[in-house]
Short mmCIF file of C-alpha atoms and ligand atoms in Angstrom, two decimals:
data_model
loop_
_atom_site.label_atom_id
_atom_site.label_comp_id
_atom_site.label_asym_id
_atom_site.label_seq_id
_atom_site.Cartn_x
_atom_site.Cartn_y
_atom_site.Cartn_z
CA MET F 156 217.08 86.25 35.01
CA TYR F 157 219.53 88.45 33.48
CA ASP F 158 223.49 87.80 32.70
CA HIS F 159 224.97 89.90 35.34
CA ARG F 160 228.05 90.78 32.25
CA LYS F 161 224.95 92.09 30.02
CA ILE F 162 223.46 95.00 32.80
CA GLY F 163 226.66 95.70 34.32
CA ARG F 164 228.24 96.99 30.81
CA GLU F 165 224.84 98.95 30.66
CA LEU F 166 224.60 100.52 34.13
CA GLY F 167 228.72 100.95 34.09
CA LEU F 168 229.10 98.38 36.91
CA PHE F 169 232.07 96.59 36.43
CA ASP F 170 234.16 96.02 33.18
CA SER F 171 237.87 94.75 32.75
CA ASP F 172 240.90 95.27 30.49
CA PRO F 173 243.03 92.45 28.96
CA LEU F 174 245.59 94.36 30.27
CA ILE F 175 244.58 94.28 33.73
CA GLY F 176 243.92 90.61 33.01
CA ALA F 177 240.88 88.02 32.70
CA GLY F 178 239.33 87.18 36.17
CA LEU F 179 239.92 90.63 36.97
CA PRO F 180 237.00 92.69 37.06
CA TYR F 181 237.44 96.54 38.12
CA TRP F 182 234.47 98.18 39.89
CA LEU F 183 233.23 101.57 38.12
CA PRO F 184 231.60 103.92 40.80
CA ALA F 185 228.04 102.91 40.31
CA GLY F 186 228.94 99.43 41.23
CA ALA F 187 231.75 100.12 43.74
CA ALA F 188 228.43 102.57 45.41
CA VAL F 189 226.79 99.10 45.69
CA ARG F 190 229.41 97.18 46.41
CA ARG F 191 229.87 99.65 49.40
CA ALA F 192 226.37 99.06 50.24
CA LEU F 193 226.29 95.69 50.57
CA GLU F 194 230.01 95.61 52.88
CA SER F 195 228.38 98.69 55.18
CA TYR F 196 225.59 95.78 55.60
CA ILE F 197 227.55 93.30 55.87
CA SER F 198 229.23 95.19 58.71
CA GLU F 199 226.33 96.35 60.78
CA VAL F 200 224.99 92.99 61.03
CA GLU F 201 228.14 91.56 62.20
CA ARG F 202 228.37 94.56 64.47
CA ARG F 203 224.59 93.27 65.96
CA ALA F 204 225.60 89.63 66.07
CA GLY F 205 228.90 90.32 68.53
CA TYR F 206 231.56 89.89 65.62
CA GLN F 207 235.00 91.76 65.65
CA GLN F 208 236.36 93.62 62.21
CA VAL F 209 239.63 93.14 61.78
CA TYR F 210 241.79 93.36 58.73
CA SER F 211 244.78 91.22 57.70
CA PRO F 212 247.56 91.27 54.87
CA VAL F 213 246.91 89.11 51.39
CA LEU F 214 250.43 88.53 50.98
CA ALA F 215 252.32 85.37 53.41
CA LYS F 216 255.32 83.41 54.07
CA ARG F 217 254.66 80.15 52.30
CA GLU F 218 255.91 78.65 55.92
CA LEU F 219 252.41 79.72 56.53
CA TYR F 220 250.44 78.03 54.19
CA GLU F 221 252.30 74.96 55.15
CA ILE F 222 251.60 74.86 58.75
CA SER F 223 247.65 75.47 57.84
CA GLY F 224 248.35 72.27 55.65
CA HIS F 225 247.10 74.94 51.70
CA TRP F 226 250.53 74.32 50.73
CA ALA F 227 250.30 70.05 50.76
CA LYS F 228 246.63 69.93 49.95
CA TYR F 229 245.14 73.19 47.96
CA HIS F 230 248.76 73.89 46.45
CA ASP F 231 246.92 73.70 42.45
CA ASP F 232 244.69 76.45 43.48
CA MET F 233 247.09 78.64 44.28
CA TYR F 234 249.33 81.35 42.77
CA PRO F 235 252.68 80.33 42.66
CA PRO F 236 255.69 82.19 45.65
CA MET F 237 257.10 85.09 44.85
CA ASP F 238 260.41 84.21 45.48
CA MET F 239 261.83 87.70 47.65
CA GLY F 240 265.45 86.95 48.92
CA ALA F 241 265.65 84.06 51.28
CA GLU F 242 261.98 83.91 51.90
CA GLN F 243 259.26 83.06 49.39
CA LEU F 244 255.57 85.03 49.77
CA ILE F 245 252.49 83.47 48.81
CA LEU F 246 249.42 85.87 47.56
CA ARG F 247 246.87 83.76 50.28
CA PRO F 248 244.39 81.12 49.11
CA SER F 249 242.44 81.50 52.14
CA ILE F 250 242.12 83.97 55.85
CA CYS F 251 241.90 81.39 58.12
CA PRO F 252 245.52 81.09 58.67
CA HIS F 253 245.84 84.91 59.32
CA HIS F 254 243.28 85.02 61.73
CA ALA F 255 243.85 81.75 63.57
CA LEU F 256 247.79 83.88 64.11
CA MET F 257 245.88 86.93 65.72
CA TYR F 258 243.97 84.36 67.78
CA ARG F 259 247.29 83.29 69.10
CA SER F 260 248.91 86.06 69.57
CA ARG F 261 247.46 86.93 72.90
CA SER F 262 246.29 84.41 75.92
CA HIS F 263 242.69 83.81 76.00
CA SER F 264 240.33 82.38 78.49
CA TYR F 265 237.21 80.41 78.42
CA ARG F 266 235.11 83.66 79.90
CA GLU F 267 236.41 84.86 75.88
CA LEU F 268 235.20 82.81 73.91
CA PRO F 269 233.61 82.73 71.67
CA LEU F 270 235.79 84.81 69.89
CA ARG F 271 234.39 86.36 66.50
CA TYR F 272 237.21 87.64 64.06
CA SER F 273 235.42 88.63 60.70
CA GLU F 274 236.64 90.84 57.83
CA LEU F 275 236.62 92.03 54.51
CA GLY F 276 239.56 90.84 52.55
CA GLY F 277 241.27 89.60 49.42
CA GLN F 278 241.81 86.32 48.38
CA TYR F 279 243.23 84.46 45.88
CA ARG F 280 242.63 81.82 43.78
CA ALA F 281 244.72 80.83 40.49
CA GLU F 282 241.34 79.49 38.29
CA LEU F 283 242.58 78.32 34.63
CA SER F 284 241.70 80.89 31.71
CA GLY F 285 238.63 78.47 30.47
CA ALA F 286 237.26 78.18 33.66
CA ILE F 287 236.51 82.11 34.38
CA GLY F 288 233.67 85.04 32.84
CA GLY F 289 231.78 88.06 34.56
CA LEU F 290 231.85 88.46 38.03
CA SER F 291 231.20 84.68 38.86
CA ARG F 292 234.78 82.95 38.66
CA VAL F 293 237.10 85.59 39.20
CA ARG F 294 240.95 85.49 39.98
CA ALA F 295 241.24 87.45 43.08
CA MET F 296 237.74 87.85 45.20
CA GLN F 297 236.76 89.63 48.08
CA LEU F 298 235.48 88.08 50.79
CA ASN F 299 233.61 88.88 53.70
CA ASP F 300 235.02 86.12 56.24
CA ALA F 301 234.42 85.25 59.67
CA HIS F 302 236.39 82.60 62.12
CA ILE F 303 234.59 81.90 65.21
CA PHE F 304 236.91 80.40 68.17
CA CYS F 305 234.78 78.24 70.64
CA ARG F 306 234.44 75.86 73.10
CA LEU F 307 233.82 72.68 71.78
CA ASP F 308 230.25 72.56 73.55
CA GLN F 309 229.52 76.09 71.98
CA VAL F 310 229.69 75.10 68.40
CA ALA F 311 226.75 73.92 67.65
CA SER F 312 224.83 77.10 68.53
CA GLU F 313 227.85 79.00 67.07
CA ALA F 314 227.26 77.31 63.73
CA GLU F 315 223.98 77.77 64.00
CA SER F 316 223.71 81.21 65.14
CA ALA F 317 226.22 81.79 61.35
CA LEU F 318 223.73 80.14 59.52
CA ALA F 319 220.41 82.36 61.06
CA LEU F 320 222.63 85.30 60.17
CA ILE F 321 223.34 83.83 56.26
CA ASN F 322 219.16 83.47 56.01
CA GLN F 323 218.72 86.61 57.22
CA ALA F 324 221.44 88.35 55.09
CA TYR F 325 219.85 86.70 51.75
CA ALA F 326 216.16 87.99 52.95
CA ASP F 327 217.39 91.24 52.98
CA MET F 328 219.24 91.28 49.70
CA GLY F 329 216.58 89.62 47.91
CA ILE F 330 218.45 86.51 46.91
CA SER F 331 217.36 83.01 47.53
CA ALA F 332 218.96 79.94 48.29
CA SER F 333 218.98 77.04 45.38
CA ARG F 334 220.36 74.33 47.37
CA TYR F 335 221.84 73.52 51.04
CA VAL F 336 224.77 71.21 51.01
CA LEU F 337 226.16 69.28 53.38
CA ALA F 338 229.84 69.25 51.69
CA LEU F 339 231.39 65.82 53.57
CA PRO F 340 235.33 63.74 52.69
CA ALA F 341 234.68 60.86 49.62
CA GLU F 342 233.80 57.88 51.02
CA ASP F 343 236.42 55.92 51.32
CA ALA F 344 238.39 58.56 52.23
CA ARG F 345 241.39 58.18 54.52
CA PHE F 346 242.55 61.05 56.93
CA GLY F 347 246.12 62.23 58.54
CA ASP F 348 248.58 60.41 55.49
CA PRO F 349 250.28 62.95 53.58
CA SER F 350 249.06 60.95 50.17
CA SER F 351 244.99 61.70 51.56
CA LYS F 352 242.93 64.90 50.85
CA TYR F 353 242.50 65.43 54.08
CA VAL F 354 244.15 66.17 57.08
CA GLY F 355 243.11 65.42 60.63
CA ASP F 356 241.68 61.88 61.94
CA ALA F 357 238.01 60.47 61.42
CA ASP F 358 236.82 60.72 65.10
CA SER F 359 237.23 64.70 64.54
CA TRP F 360 235.48 64.48 61.25
CA ALA F 361 232.77 61.97 61.93
CA GLN F 362 232.07 64.73 65.19
CA ALA F 363 232.14 68.09 62.95
CA ALA F 364 229.72 65.80 60.06
CA SER F 365 227.12 65.18 62.74
CA LEU F 366 227.24 68.67 64.13
CA LEU F 367 226.40 69.77 61.33
CA ARG F 368 223.86 67.64 60.54
CA ASP F 369 222.22 68.72 63.75
CA VAL F 370 222.52 72.30 62.95
CA LEU F 371 220.76 71.70 59.45
CA LYS F 372 218.17 69.43 61.53
CA ALA F 373 217.67 72.35 64.06
CA ALA F 374 217.14 74.71 62.08
CA GLY F 375 214.82 72.63 59.61
CA ILE F 376 216.49 72.86 56.37
CA ASP F 377 215.95 70.84 53.45
CA TYR F 378 220.08 69.24 52.63
CA GLU F 379 221.88 67.26 50.04
CA GLU F 380 224.55 65.46 51.43
CA ALA F 381 228.05 65.41 48.64
CA PRO F 382 230.78 63.42 49.74
CA GLY F 383 233.83 64.52 47.88
CA ASP F 384 233.44 68.41 48.30
CA ALA F 385 234.21 69.02 51.62
CA ALA F 386 237.26 71.16 52.54
CA PHE F 387 240.65 70.01 53.30
CA TYR F 388 240.38 70.29 56.85
CA GLY F 389 237.06 69.84 57.66
CA PRO F 390 233.29 69.30 56.30
CA LYS F 391 230.83 72.07 55.76
CA ILE F 392 227.62 73.18 54.67
CA ASP F 393 227.95 75.11 51.24
CA ILE F 394 224.89 77.11 50.15
CA GLN F 395 224.23 77.35 46.96
CA VAL F 396 222.65 79.75 44.35
CA GLU F 397 221.84 79.70 40.61
CA ASP F 398 222.73 82.04 37.86
CA SER F 399 220.98 83.33 35.17
CA ALA F 400 222.51 80.75 32.76
CA GLY F 401 221.17 78.24 36.11
CA ARG F 402 224.87 77.59 36.59
CA GLU F 403 225.12 76.47 40.42
CA PHE F 404 228.00 78.43 43.12
CA SER F 405 228.47 78.09 46.29
CA LEU F 406 227.74 81.83 47.62
CA SER F 407 227.79 81.48 51.96
CA THR F 408 229.28 78.94 54.04
CA VAL F 409 229.82 77.32 57.09
CA GLN F 410 232.32 75.29 58.42
CA ILE F 411 233.42 73.23 61.78
CA ASP F 412 237.18 72.74 61.93
CA PHE F 413 239.22 70.79 64.45
CA HIS F 414 242.37 70.61 62.53
CA GLN F 415 243.96 74.35 61.84
CA PRO F 416 243.14 75.19 65.88
CA ALA F 417 245.74 71.85 66.37
CA ALA F 418 248.45 72.67 63.41
CA PHE F 419 248.43 76.41 65.02
CA GLY F 420 248.75 75.20 68.98
CA LEU F 421 245.70 77.04 69.51
CA GLU F 422 244.70 77.14 73.45
CA TYR F 423 242.33 78.79 76.04
CA ILE F 424 242.58 78.86 79.85
CA GLY F 425 239.74 76.77 81.18
CA ALA F 426 237.45 76.41 83.72
CA ASP F 427 239.73 74.12 85.52
CA GLY F 428 242.92 76.70 84.84
CA ASN F 429 244.68 74.06 82.48
CA LYS F 430 245.39 74.74 78.92
CA HIS F 431 242.38 73.60 76.41
CA ARG F 432 242.05 73.57 72.45
CA PRO F 433 239.13 75.66 70.68
CA VAL F 434 237.46 74.57 67.75
CA MET F 435 237.22 77.00 64.81
CA VAL F 436 233.76 77.53 63.59
CA HIS F 437 234.51 78.98 59.64
CA ARG F 438 231.60 81.18 58.34
CA ALA F 439 230.62 83.60 55.36
CA ILE F 440 228.22 85.74 54.73
CA VAL F 441 229.04 86.35 51.47
CA GLY F 442 231.79 83.94 50.16
CA SER F 443 232.84 86.63 47.06
CA ILE F 444 231.86 90.15 47.11
CA GLU F 445 231.93 89.24 43.16
CA ARG F 446 229.76 86.06 43.35
CA ALA F 447 227.00 88.35 45.52
CA MET F 448 226.81 91.22 43.13
CA ALA F 449 226.70 89.46 40.18
CA GLN F 450 223.80 87.26 42.27
CA LEU F 451 222.24 90.71 43.06
CA ILE F 452 222.75 92.41 39.53
CA GLU F 453 220.82 89.30 38.29
CA VAL F 454 218.09 88.60 40.76
CA HIS F 455 217.23 92.48 40.62
CA GLY F 456 218.41 93.04 36.64
CA GLY F 457 219.62 96.63 37.98
CA ALA F 458 216.70 97.53 40.05
CA PHE F 459 218.55 97.31 43.42
CA PRO F 460 216.10 97.62 46.31
CA ALA F 461 216.67 101.51 47.79
CA TRP F 462 219.63 100.66 50.44
CA LEU F 463 221.67 98.90 48.05
CA ALA F 464 220.98 101.51 44.12
CA PRO F 465 223.96 102.99 42.83
CA VAL F 466 221.86 106.43 42.47
CA GLN F 467 219.30 106.25 45.61
CA LEU F 468 217.00 109.71 44.93
CA VAL F 469 217.12 111.33 41.12
CA VAL F 470 216.45 115.19 41.57
CA LEU F 471 214.27 116.48 38.57
CA PRO F 472 214.46 119.50 38.09
CA ILE F 473 211.28 120.93 34.73
CA SER F 474 213.62 123.73 33.53
CA ASP F 475 216.43 125.82 34.19
CA ASP F 476 214.27 127.82 37.04
CA GLU F 477 214.06 125.27 39.33
CA GLU F 478 217.97 124.32 38.82
CA GLN F 479 218.93 126.21 41.82
CA ARG F 480 216.09 124.40 44.01
CA ALA F 481 217.31 121.03 43.15
CA VAL F 482 220.77 122.15 43.59
CA GLU F 483 219.69 122.65 46.87
CA VAL F 484 217.32 119.62 47.33
CA ALA F 485 220.62 117.32 46.27
CA ARG F 486 223.00 119.21 48.59
CA ARG F 487 220.55 118.47 51.25
CA ALA F 488 220.01 114.58 50.26
CA VAL F 489 224.02 114.05 50.02
CA ASP F 490 224.32 115.36 53.87
CA ARG F 491 221.52 112.86 54.80
CA GLY F 492 224.23 110.23 53.56
CA LEU F 493 222.24 109.66 50.42
CA ARG F 494 223.87 108.62 47.03
CA VAL F 495 221.57 111.36 44.65
CA GLU F 496 222.42 113.34 41.36
CA ILE F 497 220.61 115.67 39.64
CA ALA F 498 219.14 114.82 36.01
CA HIS F 499 219.23 118.95 34.82
CA ALA F 500 216.63 120.35 32.09
CA ASP F 501 219.49 120.67 28.98
CA GLU F 502 219.84 116.73 29.10
CA GLY F 503 216.46 116.22 27.49
CA SER F 504 212.76 116.82 28.02
CA LEU F 505 211.22 115.44 31.47
CA GLY F 506 210.06 112.27 29.15
CA ALA F 507 213.05 111.63 28.63
CA ARG F 508 215.33 111.98 31.89
CA ILE F 509 212.64 110.11 33.71
CA ARG F 510 212.62 106.84 31.91
CA GLU F 511 216.81 107.79 31.71
CA ASN F 512 216.71 107.21 35.26
CA ARG F 513 213.93 104.50 35.78
CA LEU F 514 216.05 102.47 38.00
CA ALA F 515 216.26 104.84 40.50
CA PRO F 516 213.85 103.83 43.59
CA TYR F 517 213.12 107.79 44.17
CA ALA F 518 212.55 110.69 41.62
CA ALA F 519 211.70 113.97 43.07
CA VAL F 520 210.12 116.73 40.12
CA ILE F 521 210.94 120.11 40.56
CA GLY F 522 208.36 122.46 38.99
CA ALA F 523 207.67 126.01 39.77
CA ARG F 524 204.58 124.93 42.45
CA GLU F 525 207.35 122.92 44.40
CA ASP F 526 209.88 125.57 44.20
CA ALA F 527 207.92 127.94 44.95
CA ASP F 528 206.09 126.40 48.69
CA GLY F 529 209.56 124.32 49.03
CA LYS F 530 207.67 121.26 48.96
CA LEU F 531 209.02 117.84 47.23
CA ALA F 532 206.89 115.27 45.99
CA VAL F 533 208.08 111.76 45.56
CA ARG F 534 207.56 109.59 42.59
CA GLU F 535 209.03 105.79 43.70
CA ARG F 536 210.29 103.68 41.02
CA ASP F 537 207.17 101.45 41.13
CA GLY F 538 204.76 104.34 40.22
CA SER F 539 203.25 105.10 43.44
CA ARG F 540 203.23 108.52 44.85
CA TRP F 541 203.88 110.82 48.20
CA ASP F 542 201.95 113.37 49.18
CA PRO F 543 204.05 116.90 49.19
CA ALA F 544 205.68 117.49 52.04
CA PRO F 545 208.69 119.57 53.40
CA ILE F 546 212.04 119.00 51.92
CA GLY F 547 213.73 117.91 54.78
CA GLU F 548 210.80 115.58 55.95
CA VAL F 549 210.73 114.18 52.67
CA LEU F 550 214.33 113.04 52.31
CA ASP F 551 214.72 111.99 56.55
CA ARG F 552 211.82 109.48 54.84
CA ILE F 553 214.13 108.29 51.88
CA ALA F 554 217.43 108.13 53.73
CA LYS F 555 215.68 106.33 56.94
CA VAL F 556 214.24 103.66 54.61
CA SER F 557 217.50 103.59 52.23
CA SER F 558 220.38 102.60 54.85
CA PRO F 559 221.78 98.93 55.22
CA ALA F 560 221.48 100.06 59.02
CA ALA F 561 217.16 99.89 58.72
CA VAL F 562 217.17 97.15 56.63
CA ARG F 563 218.77 94.91 58.67
CA SER F 564 216.82 96.44 61.97
CA GLY F 565 213.78 96.12 60.07
CA GLU F 566 213.41 99.94 60.69
ZN1 LIG A 665 238.36 80.04 56.85
#
C-alpha cells in the first residue's frame, strides 16, 4: 500500500493550509472529482435500497445535544459552544439528533416503517492536534450517515440489509475490511445514572447486543467483541480497515439505539391504533468520506477504477493536425458525462504524454488515420487495446462502464 498523503500531493487530490488549520483538508479539483463520484455512487445504492435523502444544518442549539445525551456523555469530543446572544450554538458532533427531529415533525403509521433517512453531511470532532494527520483523522468530516426508524420486529432485517449494503460497497470500491468488531459496553458498566458512560437500561442494552450478534451470525461474519467500545447510546458493529502504516480505523458502522427514540419521544401509530416507540438503526456506509478517500487512494495507489478516476479518458492527438478532432472527441465525451482531458501535442512527445497520463483508465490516440476515418482506438490502463470503432460507439462504451450507477447494478 501507498501513503495517501504522498499520493494526494503528487496527484493534486487534496491539501491543507496552516492558515485553515490542522485536520481541515480541502479538496483540489482532481480529488473533488473522485469524492463526487463516491458520493454519487452512495446516493445511487441508497436510492435502490429504499433510503430517502435529506439535508440538515451542521449547527444546532446546545439543548438539542443535552436531550440526545451527547452533551453529558460525549462532551470531550465536541467543540465549545458559540454564544449567540441568549442561545448557544454547537457544531454538531453527530447527525442523529437532527434526523430524530425530522422524524418527530410528522406523525407516522406502522405502515410507513421502516423509514430510512440518509444524509451526506458534515460532522465535527474536537481532535487534539497531536492526533490528526492526512485524511485519517480530521476535525471536520463528511459522513454518509443514515437512520432507519423501524418497529422492533424489523430491526434485525434492517441491520442485516445495512451490513450487506456496506459489504457490497466495499467490493465495489475495491477495499476490504480488516476486522468486524462488535463494540459493547464495558463489562462492569452501569447504565442510566449520571456518572455512568452509558444512557438507558441494562435490558435494552442486552437486547440490542443480542440482535447485533444474530445479525453477524446470520451474515456468516467472523467478529471480535470489544467491551468498552460501544457508543454511549447503544452497541454497534464497527467495520475496520487498515491504512498503509498498519493502523486500524473504523470506516463503517451499524448501531441499534433504543435511547434516542425515547429521549426525543418518537412514536408511531401501530396496527392496534395505539402509540408505540420506534427503534433507531444508525448506519454509515462511509462513516467519514475523508477516511474512505484515504483508503481508496492507498489501495489503488492513485490508479482508481474508471468510475472513480479523476480523469477517465485522456485524448492524445499525435500532432497539431489532429487537434481539432481531439477537441471534438473530448466534447462528445463530456456530453456523455465523462471526465476527460486532452494531452495536447505541444505538451511533449507522444511517449512522454502517455507516461504522464498513465493513471487514466482509458487513452485514445488520434493520428492521421483515426482523423481521416472518424474512428477511435482506445488503450486501457493495463495495456489492452480495443479495435478501432466509430467515435460515438467507443464513447458510449466507456461511459457505460464508468458510471457509478453501472458499478452498482453490475451492468
Ligand atoms: Zn446516528
